[in-house]
Coordinates of C-alpha atoms and ligand atoms in Angstrom, one line a residue:
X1 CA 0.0 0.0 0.0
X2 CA 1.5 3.3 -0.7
X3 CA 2.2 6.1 1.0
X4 CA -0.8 8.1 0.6
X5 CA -3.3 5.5 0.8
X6 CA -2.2 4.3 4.3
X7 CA -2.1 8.5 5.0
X8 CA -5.8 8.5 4.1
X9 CA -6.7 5.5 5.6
X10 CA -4.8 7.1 9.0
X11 CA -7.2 10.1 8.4
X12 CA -10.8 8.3 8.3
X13 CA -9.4 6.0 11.3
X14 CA -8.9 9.6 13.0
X15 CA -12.4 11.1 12.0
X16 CA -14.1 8.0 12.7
X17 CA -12.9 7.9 16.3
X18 CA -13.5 11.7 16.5
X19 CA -17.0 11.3 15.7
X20 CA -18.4 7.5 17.3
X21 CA -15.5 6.3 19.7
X22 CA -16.2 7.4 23.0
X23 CA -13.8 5.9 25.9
X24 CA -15.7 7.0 28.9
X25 CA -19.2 5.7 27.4
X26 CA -17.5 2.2 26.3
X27 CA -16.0 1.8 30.1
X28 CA -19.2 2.7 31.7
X29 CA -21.2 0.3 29.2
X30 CA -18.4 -2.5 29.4
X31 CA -19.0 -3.1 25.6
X32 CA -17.8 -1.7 22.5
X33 CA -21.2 -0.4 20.7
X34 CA -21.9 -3.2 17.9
X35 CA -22.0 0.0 14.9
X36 CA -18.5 1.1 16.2
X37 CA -17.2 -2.6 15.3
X38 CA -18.7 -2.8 12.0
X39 CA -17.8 1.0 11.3
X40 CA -13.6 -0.4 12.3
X41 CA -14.9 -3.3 9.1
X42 CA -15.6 -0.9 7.2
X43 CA -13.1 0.8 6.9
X44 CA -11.1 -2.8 6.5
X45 CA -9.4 -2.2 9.8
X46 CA -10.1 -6.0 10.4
X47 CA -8.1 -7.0 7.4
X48 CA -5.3 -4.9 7.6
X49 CA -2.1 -7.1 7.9
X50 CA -4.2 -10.2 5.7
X51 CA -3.1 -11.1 2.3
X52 CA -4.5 -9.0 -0.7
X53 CA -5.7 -12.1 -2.0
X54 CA -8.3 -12.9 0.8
X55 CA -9.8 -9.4 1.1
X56 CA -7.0 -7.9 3.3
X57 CA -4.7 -4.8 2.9
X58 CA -1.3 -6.3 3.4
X59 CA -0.4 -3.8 5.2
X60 CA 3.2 -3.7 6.5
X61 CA 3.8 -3.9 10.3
X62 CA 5.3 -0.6 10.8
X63 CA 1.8 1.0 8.9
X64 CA -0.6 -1.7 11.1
X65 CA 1.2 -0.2 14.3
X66 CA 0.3 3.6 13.1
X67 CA -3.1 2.5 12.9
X68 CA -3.5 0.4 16.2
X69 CA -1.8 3.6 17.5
X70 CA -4.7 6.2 16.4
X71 CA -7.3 4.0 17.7
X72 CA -5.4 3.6 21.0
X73 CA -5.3 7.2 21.6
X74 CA -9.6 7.4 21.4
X75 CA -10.1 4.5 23.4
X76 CA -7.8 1.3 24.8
X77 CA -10.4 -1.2 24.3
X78 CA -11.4 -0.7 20.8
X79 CA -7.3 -0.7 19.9
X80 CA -6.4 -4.3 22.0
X81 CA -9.9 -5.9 20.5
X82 CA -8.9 -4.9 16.9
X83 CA -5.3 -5.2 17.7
X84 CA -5.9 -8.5 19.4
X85 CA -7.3 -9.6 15.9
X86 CA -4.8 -8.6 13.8
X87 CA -1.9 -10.0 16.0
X88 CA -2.5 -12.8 18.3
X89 CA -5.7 -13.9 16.6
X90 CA -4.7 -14.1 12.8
X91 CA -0.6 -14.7 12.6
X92 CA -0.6 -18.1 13.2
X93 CA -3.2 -18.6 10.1
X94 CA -1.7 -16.6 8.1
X95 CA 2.4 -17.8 8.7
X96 CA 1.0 -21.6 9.4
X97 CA -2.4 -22.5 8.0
X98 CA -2.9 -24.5 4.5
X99 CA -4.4 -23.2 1.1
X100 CA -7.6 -24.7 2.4
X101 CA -7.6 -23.2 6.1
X102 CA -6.6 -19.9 4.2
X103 CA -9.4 -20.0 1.7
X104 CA -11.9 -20.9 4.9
X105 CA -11.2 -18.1 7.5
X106 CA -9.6 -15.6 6.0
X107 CA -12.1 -13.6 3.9
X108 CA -14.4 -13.5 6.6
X109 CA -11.4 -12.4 9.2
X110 CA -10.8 -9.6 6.8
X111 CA -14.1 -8.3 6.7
X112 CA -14.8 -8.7 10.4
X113 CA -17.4 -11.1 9.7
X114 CA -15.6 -13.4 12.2
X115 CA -13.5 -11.8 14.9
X116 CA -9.9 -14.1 16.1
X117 CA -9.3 -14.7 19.7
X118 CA -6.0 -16.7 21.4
X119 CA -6.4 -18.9 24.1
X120 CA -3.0 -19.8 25.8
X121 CA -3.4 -19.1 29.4
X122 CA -5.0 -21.6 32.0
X123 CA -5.4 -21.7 35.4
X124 CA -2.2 -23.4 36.4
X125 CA -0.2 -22.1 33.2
X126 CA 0.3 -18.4 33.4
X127 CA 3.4 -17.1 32.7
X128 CA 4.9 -21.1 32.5
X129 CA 3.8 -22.0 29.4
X130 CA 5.5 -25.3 29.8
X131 CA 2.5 -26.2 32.5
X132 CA -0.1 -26.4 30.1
X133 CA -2.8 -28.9 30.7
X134 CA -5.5 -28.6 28.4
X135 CA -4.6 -31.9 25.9
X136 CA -5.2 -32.4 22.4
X137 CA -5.0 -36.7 21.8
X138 CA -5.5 -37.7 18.2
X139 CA -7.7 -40.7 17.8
X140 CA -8.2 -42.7 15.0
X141 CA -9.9 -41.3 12.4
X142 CA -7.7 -38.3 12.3
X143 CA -9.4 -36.2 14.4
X144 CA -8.2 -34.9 18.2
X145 CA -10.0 -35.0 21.2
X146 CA -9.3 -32.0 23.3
X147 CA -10.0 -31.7 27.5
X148 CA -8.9 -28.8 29.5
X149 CA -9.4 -24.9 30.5
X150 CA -8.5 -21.9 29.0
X151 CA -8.8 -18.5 30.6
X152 CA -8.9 -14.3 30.0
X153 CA -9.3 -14.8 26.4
X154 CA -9.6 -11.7 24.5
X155 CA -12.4 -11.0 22.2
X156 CA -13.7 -14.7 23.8
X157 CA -17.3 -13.4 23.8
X158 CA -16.7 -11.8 20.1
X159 CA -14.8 -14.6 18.3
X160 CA -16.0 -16.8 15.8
X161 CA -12.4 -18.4 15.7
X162 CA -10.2 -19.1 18.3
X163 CA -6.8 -20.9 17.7
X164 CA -5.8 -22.5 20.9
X165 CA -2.5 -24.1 22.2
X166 CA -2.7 -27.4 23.3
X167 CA -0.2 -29.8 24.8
X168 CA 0.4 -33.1 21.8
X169 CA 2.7 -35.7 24.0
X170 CA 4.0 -37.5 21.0
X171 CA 2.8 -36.1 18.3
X172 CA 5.0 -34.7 15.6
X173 CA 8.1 -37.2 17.5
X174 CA 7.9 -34.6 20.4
X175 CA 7.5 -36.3 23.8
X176 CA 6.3 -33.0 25.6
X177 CA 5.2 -31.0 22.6
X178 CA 2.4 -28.4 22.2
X179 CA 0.6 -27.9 19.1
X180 CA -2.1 -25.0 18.2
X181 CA -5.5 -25.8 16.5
X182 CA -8.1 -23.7 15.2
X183 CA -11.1 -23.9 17.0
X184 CA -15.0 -22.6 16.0
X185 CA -16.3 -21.9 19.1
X186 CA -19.6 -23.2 18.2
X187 CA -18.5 -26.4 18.4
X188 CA -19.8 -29.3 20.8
X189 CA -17.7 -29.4 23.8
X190 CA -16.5 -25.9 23.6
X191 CA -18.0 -24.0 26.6
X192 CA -18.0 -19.9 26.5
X193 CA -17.7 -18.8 30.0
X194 CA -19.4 -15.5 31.1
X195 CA -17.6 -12.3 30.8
X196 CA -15.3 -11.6 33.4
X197 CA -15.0 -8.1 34.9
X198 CA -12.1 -6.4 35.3
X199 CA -10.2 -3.5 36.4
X200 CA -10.0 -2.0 33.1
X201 CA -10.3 -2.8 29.3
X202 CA -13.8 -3.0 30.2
X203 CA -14.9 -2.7 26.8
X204 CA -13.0 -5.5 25.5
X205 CA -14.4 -8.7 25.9
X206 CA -12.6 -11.1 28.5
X207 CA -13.8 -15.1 28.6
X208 CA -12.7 -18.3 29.8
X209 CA -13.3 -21.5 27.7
X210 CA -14.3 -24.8 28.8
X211 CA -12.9 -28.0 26.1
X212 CA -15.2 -30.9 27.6
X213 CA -14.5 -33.7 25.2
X214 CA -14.4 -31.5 21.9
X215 CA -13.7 -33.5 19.3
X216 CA -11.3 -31.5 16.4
X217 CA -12.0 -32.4 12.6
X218 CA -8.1 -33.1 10.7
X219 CA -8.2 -29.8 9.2
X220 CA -8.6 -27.7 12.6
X221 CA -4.3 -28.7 13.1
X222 CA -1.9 -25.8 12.6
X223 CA 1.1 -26.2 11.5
X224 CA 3.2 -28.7 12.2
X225 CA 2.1 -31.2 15.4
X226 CA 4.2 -30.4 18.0
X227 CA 5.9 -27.0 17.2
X228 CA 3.0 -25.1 19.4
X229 CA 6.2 -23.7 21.3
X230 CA 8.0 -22.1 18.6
X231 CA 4.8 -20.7 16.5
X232 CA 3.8 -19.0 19.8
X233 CA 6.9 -17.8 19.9
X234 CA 6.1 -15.5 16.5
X235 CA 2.7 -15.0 17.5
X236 CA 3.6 -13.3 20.5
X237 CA 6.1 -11.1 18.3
X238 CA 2.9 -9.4 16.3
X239 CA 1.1 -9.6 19.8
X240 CA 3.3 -7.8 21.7
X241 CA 4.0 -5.3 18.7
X242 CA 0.8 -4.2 18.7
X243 CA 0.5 -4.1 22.2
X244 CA 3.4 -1.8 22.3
X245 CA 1.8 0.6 20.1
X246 CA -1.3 0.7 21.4
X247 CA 0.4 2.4 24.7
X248 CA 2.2 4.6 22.4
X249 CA -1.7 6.1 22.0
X250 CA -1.9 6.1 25.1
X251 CA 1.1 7.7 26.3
X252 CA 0.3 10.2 23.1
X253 CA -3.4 10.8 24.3
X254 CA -2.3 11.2 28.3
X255 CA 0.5 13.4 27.5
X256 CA -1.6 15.9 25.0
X257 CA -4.4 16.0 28.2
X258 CA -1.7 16.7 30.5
X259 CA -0.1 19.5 28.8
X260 CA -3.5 21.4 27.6
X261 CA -4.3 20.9 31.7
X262 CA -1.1 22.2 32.6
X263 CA -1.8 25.1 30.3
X264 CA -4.8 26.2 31.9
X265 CA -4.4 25.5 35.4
X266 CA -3.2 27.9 37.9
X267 CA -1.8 27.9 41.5
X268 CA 0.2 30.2 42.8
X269 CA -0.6 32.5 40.8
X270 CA 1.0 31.1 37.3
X271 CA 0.3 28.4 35.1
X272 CA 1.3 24.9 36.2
X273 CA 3.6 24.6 33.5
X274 CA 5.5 27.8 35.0
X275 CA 6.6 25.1 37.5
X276 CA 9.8 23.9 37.2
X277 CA 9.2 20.6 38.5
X278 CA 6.3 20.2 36.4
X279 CA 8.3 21.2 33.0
X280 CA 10.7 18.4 34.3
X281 CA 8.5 16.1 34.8
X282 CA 6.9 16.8 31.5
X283 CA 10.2 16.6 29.4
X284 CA 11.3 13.2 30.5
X285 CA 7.6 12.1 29.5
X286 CA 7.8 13.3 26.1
X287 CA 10.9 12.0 25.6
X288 CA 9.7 8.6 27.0
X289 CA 6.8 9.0 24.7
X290 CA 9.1 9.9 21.7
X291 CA 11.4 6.9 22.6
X292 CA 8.3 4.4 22.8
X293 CA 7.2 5.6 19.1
X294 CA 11.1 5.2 17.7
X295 CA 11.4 1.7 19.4
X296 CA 8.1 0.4 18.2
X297 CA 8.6 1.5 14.6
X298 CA 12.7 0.1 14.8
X299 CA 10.8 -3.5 16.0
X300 CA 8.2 -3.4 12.9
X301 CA 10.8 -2.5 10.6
X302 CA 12.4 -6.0 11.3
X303 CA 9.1 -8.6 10.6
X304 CA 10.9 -10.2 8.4
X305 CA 13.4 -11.2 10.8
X306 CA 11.9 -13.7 13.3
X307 CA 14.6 -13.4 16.1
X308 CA 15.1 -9.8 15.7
X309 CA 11.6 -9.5 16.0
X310 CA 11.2 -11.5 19.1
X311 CA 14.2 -9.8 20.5
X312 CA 13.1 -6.4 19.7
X313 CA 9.4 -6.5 20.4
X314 CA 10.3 -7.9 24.2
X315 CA 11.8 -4.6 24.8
X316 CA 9.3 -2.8 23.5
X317 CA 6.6 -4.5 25.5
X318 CA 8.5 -3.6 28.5
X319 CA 9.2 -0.3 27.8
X320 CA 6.1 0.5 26.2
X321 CA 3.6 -0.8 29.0
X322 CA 5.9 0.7 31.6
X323 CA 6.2 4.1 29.7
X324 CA 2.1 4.1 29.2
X325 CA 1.2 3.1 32.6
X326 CA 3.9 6.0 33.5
X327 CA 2.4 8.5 31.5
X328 CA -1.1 7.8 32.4
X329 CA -0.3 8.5 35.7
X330 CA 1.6 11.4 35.7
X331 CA -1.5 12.7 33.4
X332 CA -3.5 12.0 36.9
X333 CA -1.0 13.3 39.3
X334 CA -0.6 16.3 37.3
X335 CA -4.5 17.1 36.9
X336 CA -4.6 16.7 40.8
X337 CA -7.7 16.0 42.1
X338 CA -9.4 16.2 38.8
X339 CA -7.4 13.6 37.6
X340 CA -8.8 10.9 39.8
X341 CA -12.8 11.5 39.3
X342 CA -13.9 9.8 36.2
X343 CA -15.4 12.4 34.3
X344 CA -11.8 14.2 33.2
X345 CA -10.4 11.3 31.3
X346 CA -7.5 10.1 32.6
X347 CA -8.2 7.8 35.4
X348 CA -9.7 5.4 32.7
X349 CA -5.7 6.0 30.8
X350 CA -4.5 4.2 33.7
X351 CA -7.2 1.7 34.4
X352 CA -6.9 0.3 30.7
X353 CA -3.0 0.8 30.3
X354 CA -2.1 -1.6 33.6
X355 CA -2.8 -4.4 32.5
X356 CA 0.0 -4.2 29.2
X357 CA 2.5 -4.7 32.0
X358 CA 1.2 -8.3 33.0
X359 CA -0.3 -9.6 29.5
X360 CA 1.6 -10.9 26.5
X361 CA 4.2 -11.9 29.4
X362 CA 4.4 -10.1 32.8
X363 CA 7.1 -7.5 32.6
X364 CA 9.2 -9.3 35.1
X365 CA 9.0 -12.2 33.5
X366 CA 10.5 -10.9 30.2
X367 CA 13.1 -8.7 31.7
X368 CA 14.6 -11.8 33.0
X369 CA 14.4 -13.6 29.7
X370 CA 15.9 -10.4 27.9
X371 CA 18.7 -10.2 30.5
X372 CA 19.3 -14.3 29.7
X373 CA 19.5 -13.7 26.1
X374 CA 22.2 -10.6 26.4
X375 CA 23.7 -12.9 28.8
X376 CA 24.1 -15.6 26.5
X377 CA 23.7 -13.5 23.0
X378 CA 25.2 -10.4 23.7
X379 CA 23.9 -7.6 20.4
X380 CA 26.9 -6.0 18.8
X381 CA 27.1 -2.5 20.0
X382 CA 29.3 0.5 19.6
X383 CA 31.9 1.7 21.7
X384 CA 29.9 4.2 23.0
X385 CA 28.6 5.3 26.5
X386 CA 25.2 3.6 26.1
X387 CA 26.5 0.4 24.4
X388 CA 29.1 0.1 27.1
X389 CA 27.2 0.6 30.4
X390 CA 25.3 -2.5 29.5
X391 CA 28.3 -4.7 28.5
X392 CA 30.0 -3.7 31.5
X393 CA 26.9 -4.8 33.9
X394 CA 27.3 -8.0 31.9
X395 CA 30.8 -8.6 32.0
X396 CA 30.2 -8.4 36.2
X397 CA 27.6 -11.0 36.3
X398 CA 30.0 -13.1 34.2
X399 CA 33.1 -12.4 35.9
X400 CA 32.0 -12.5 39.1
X401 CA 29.8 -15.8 38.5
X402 CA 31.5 -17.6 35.6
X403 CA 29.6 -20.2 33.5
X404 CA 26.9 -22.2 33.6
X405 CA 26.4 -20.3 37.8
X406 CA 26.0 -17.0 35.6
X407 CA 22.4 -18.3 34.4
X408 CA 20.9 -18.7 37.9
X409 CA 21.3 -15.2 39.1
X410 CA 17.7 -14.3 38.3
X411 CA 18.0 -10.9 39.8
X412 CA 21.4 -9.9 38.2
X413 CA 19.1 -11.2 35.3
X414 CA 16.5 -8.8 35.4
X415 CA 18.7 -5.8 36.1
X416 CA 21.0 -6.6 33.0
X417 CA 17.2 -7.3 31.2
X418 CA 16.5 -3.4 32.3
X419 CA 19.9 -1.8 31.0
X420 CA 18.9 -4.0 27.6
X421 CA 15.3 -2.7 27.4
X422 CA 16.2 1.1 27.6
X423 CA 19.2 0.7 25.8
X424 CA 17.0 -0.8 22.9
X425 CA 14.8 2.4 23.4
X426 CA 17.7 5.1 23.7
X427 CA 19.3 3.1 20.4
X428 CA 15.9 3.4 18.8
X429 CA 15.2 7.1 19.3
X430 CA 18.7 7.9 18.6
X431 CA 18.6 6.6 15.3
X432 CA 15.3 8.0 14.2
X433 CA 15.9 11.6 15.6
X434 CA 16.0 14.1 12.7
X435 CA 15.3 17.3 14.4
X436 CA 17.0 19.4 17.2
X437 CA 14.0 18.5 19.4
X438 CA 13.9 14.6 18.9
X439 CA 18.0 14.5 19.1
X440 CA 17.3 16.1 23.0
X441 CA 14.9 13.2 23.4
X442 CA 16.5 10.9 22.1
X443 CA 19.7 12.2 24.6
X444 CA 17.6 12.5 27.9
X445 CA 16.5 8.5 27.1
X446 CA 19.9 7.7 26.1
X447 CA 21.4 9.5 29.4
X448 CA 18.8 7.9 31.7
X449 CA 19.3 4.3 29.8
X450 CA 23.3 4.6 31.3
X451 CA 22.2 5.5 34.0
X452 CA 20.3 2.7 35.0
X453 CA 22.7 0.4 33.7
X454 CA 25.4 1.6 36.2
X455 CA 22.9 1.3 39.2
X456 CA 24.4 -0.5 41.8
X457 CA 22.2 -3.5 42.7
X458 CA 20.9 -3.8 46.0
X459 CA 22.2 -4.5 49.0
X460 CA 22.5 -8.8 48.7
X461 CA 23.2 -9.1 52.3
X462 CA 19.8 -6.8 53.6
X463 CA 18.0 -8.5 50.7
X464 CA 19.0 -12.2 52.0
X465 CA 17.7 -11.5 55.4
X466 CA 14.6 -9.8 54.6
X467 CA 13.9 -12.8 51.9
X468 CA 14.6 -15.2 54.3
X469 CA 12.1 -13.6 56.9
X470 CA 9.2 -13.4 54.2
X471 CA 9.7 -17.0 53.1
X472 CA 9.4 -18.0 56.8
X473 CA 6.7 -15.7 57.3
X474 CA 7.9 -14.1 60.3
X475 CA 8.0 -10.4 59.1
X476 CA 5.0 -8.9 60.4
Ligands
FAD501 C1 -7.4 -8.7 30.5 C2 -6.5 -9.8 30.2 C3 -6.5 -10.3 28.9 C4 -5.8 -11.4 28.6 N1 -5.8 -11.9 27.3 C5 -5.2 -13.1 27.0 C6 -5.4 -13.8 25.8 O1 -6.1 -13.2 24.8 N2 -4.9 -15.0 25.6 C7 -4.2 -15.6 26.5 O2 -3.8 -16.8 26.3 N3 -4.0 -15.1 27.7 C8 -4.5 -13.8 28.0 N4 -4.3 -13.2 29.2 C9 -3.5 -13.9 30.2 C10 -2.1 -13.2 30.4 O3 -1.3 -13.4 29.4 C11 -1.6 -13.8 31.8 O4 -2.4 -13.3 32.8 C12 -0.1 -13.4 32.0 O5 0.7 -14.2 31.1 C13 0.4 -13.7 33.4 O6 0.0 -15.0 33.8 P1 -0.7 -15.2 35.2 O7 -1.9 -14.3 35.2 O8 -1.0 -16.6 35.4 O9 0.3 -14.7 36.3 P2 1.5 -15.6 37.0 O10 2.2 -16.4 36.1 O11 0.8 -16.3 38.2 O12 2.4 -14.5 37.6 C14 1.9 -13.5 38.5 C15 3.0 -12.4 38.7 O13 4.2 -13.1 39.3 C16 5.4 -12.5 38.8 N5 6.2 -13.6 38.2 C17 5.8 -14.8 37.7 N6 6.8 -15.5 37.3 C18 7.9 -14.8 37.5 C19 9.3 -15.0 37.3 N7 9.8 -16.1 36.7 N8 10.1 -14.0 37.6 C20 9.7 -12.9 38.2 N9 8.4 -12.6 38.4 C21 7.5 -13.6 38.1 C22 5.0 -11.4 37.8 O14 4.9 -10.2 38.4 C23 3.6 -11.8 37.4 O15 2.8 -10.7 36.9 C24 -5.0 -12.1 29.5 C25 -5.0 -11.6 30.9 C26 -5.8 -10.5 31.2 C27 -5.8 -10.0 32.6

């Protein structure tokens, strides 16, 4: 698509939300009006990152994340429902499923017709996928019988399609593998739960599934049996790529609230942007803000580059999520009392934003798998400032643990995952800045991102004590 077409597509996304997307109404009425939906398929929103050939746009992922970006900053639910869709929902079919699964789902996907959900998570397998339960056992005649539980599945009361992970002992010669299957929900032994209610998101639909003896035709496989594990792996990639850039709305639609607030508002006889804290405050957001634009559109530019991808898009869910729920609350702290009563705006920023740091992998989680990876697969850097902060935090957890010891210091893990996060960021908005302005963003991010790196951990001794107390629950 060129250009100017995804320009004008950006344009009717923006007038449409103008005119019928309203956040407050779609949190209050804990549904997304039915004519908003169909307005989104209208326009093709939908299809946008399907193949031409099935009704889609083909869309690129840096112009899908622009999109999911515009929506985010009208409302959060309508942006993770759509963006759930696009991401989670559709990139196994499209990388994995045949000619014939093609020709099935996707035209409908790309009209909205039918609307994609992903169910991974269960009650015992959260953030350890490797506990999954729910079992998928072919039987004779080709087909699989599945038993078990999924939970918080987005857009479970919407979808028409779910493709689900399940574990396939044996199947495809893996003794423990998963596989992922595409699922219509009306089918016997697939039980829609009610819809949960939750914290925020409220418009976006949240289910559980029940699989009580649902019995899969041949054709509902995806993918190879047993390489579940590493197609999640890429799913996840578009999921949390979109995620990220739905916070960038947000971050984009707290910080433009903020300032016109700050504008207006006087105490002490001046402006509250006369403040000098406040201005401080207020640079370092926009420069997070910039930062979380320049990191998501450095991880779209590399889809075609699976482990760049995953490597890239972990950072940016971190640092995105963080940065949004950041944002979203300074936006509150900074309209003061106003900020925390409904009716302003911002309260629901927060509220929706929160949960990006514990879906598509908890942030905690993924800090310690990106520390692991610099760990073990450190990313050529320059000999600069930024570049070597973070090598030299890793060269201390090597030296001072050497070998295979190195990999079980979880919490030099997760500090080292940190440094790599906001080193990604500070690379990313380095490299994009053009202007005067962006380069001092860019530098603030870059300056903070050494910063952090260099932190001393904590003290180990205090820590061991205090751990020790909690795990014997004898601190009060
Ligand atoms: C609104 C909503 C929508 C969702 N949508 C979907 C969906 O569409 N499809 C789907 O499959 N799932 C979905 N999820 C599930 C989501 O991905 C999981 O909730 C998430 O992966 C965390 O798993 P858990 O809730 O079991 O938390 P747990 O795994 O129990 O972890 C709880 C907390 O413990 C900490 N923690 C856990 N392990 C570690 C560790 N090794 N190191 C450090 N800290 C750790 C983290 O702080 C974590 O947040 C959704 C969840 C919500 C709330």
């Amino acid at each position: 698509m060129s250009a100017d077409v995804v320009d004008a597509l950006l344009r009717g996304v923006k007038d449409f939300t103008k005119r019928h997307v309203h956040a407050l109404a779609i949190d209050e009425a804990h549904r997304i009006p039915p004519e908003v939906l169909s307005g989104f398929a209208e326009l093709g929103l939908f299809g946008l990152t399907l193949p031409p050939e099935f009704g889609g746009a083909g869309l690129t992922a840096l112009d899908a994340t622009r999109v999911i970006t515009t929506i985010a900053q009208a409302d959060r639910s309508v942006a993770t429902t759509i963006g759930l869709h696009l991401g989670l929902g559709t990139r196994g079919l499209v990388a994995w499923g045949t000619p014939a699964q093609h020709e099935r789902w996707l035209p409908s996907l790309a009209s909205g017709e039918v609307i994609a959900a992903f169910a991974t998570t269960e009650p015992g397998a959260g953030s350890d996928l490797s506990a999954l339960q729910c079992l998928a056992v072919a039987n004779g005649a080709g087909q699989f019988t599945v038993n078990g539980n999924k939970i918080y599945v987005t857009n479970g009361g919407l979808a028409s399609l779910l493709t689900i992970t399940a574990a396939t002992p044996g199947l495809g010669g893996a003794a423990r593998g998963t596989s992922l299957f595409l699922v219509d929900p009306k089918t016997k032994g697939v039980l829609r739960q009610p819809e949960e209610h939750k914290l925020g998101l409220r418009g976006s639909s949240t289910t559980a599934f029940v699989f009580d003896e649902t019995v899969l035709p041949p054709d509902a496989l995806l993918g190879e049996p047993g390489q579940g594990t590493a197609y999640l792996h890429h799913v996840l990639s578009w999921g949390r790529l979109l995620l990220s850039a739905g916070c960038v709305g947000t971050a984009t639609a707290a910080l433009e609230a903020t300032l016109l607030h700050v504008h207006a508002r006087k105490q002490f006889h001046r402006a509250l942007i006369k403040q000098e804290v406040v201005q401080q405050q207020l640079a370092r957001a926009a420069a997070i803000k910039y930062a979380m634009s320049a990191l998501v559109a450095h991880a779209a530019a590399s889809e075609d580059d699976h482990a760049a991808l995953a490597r890239l898009t972990t950072s940016a869910k971190v640092f995105c999520s963080d940065g949004a729920v950041e944002l979203a609350d300074l936006a509150i702290q900074l309209h003061g009392g106003a900020g925390y009563i409904e009716d302003t705006g911002v309260a629901v920023m927060l509220r929706d934003a929160r949960v990006t740091r514990i879906f598509e992998g908890a942030n905690d989680v993924l800090l310690t798998h990106a520390g692991l990876m610099e760990l073990t697969e450190p990313q050529p850097g320059k000999p600069d400032a930024l570049d070597g902060a973070v090598e030299q935090r890793r060269q201390k957890i090597l030296t001072e643990s050497p070998g295979v010891r190195a990999l079980n210091r979880k919490v030099e893990q997760h500090a080292l995952g940190k440094a790599v996060v906001w080193r990604d960021a500070a690379r990313a908005a380095l490299a994009q800045a053009r202007t005067p302005l962006e380069a001092a963003a860019a530098a603030l991010v870059r300056d903070e991102a050494i910063a952090l790196a260099a932190r001393p951990a904590l003290d180990a001794p205090a820590v061991t004590t205090l751990t020790a107390s909690l795990l014997e629950g004898v601190f009060p």
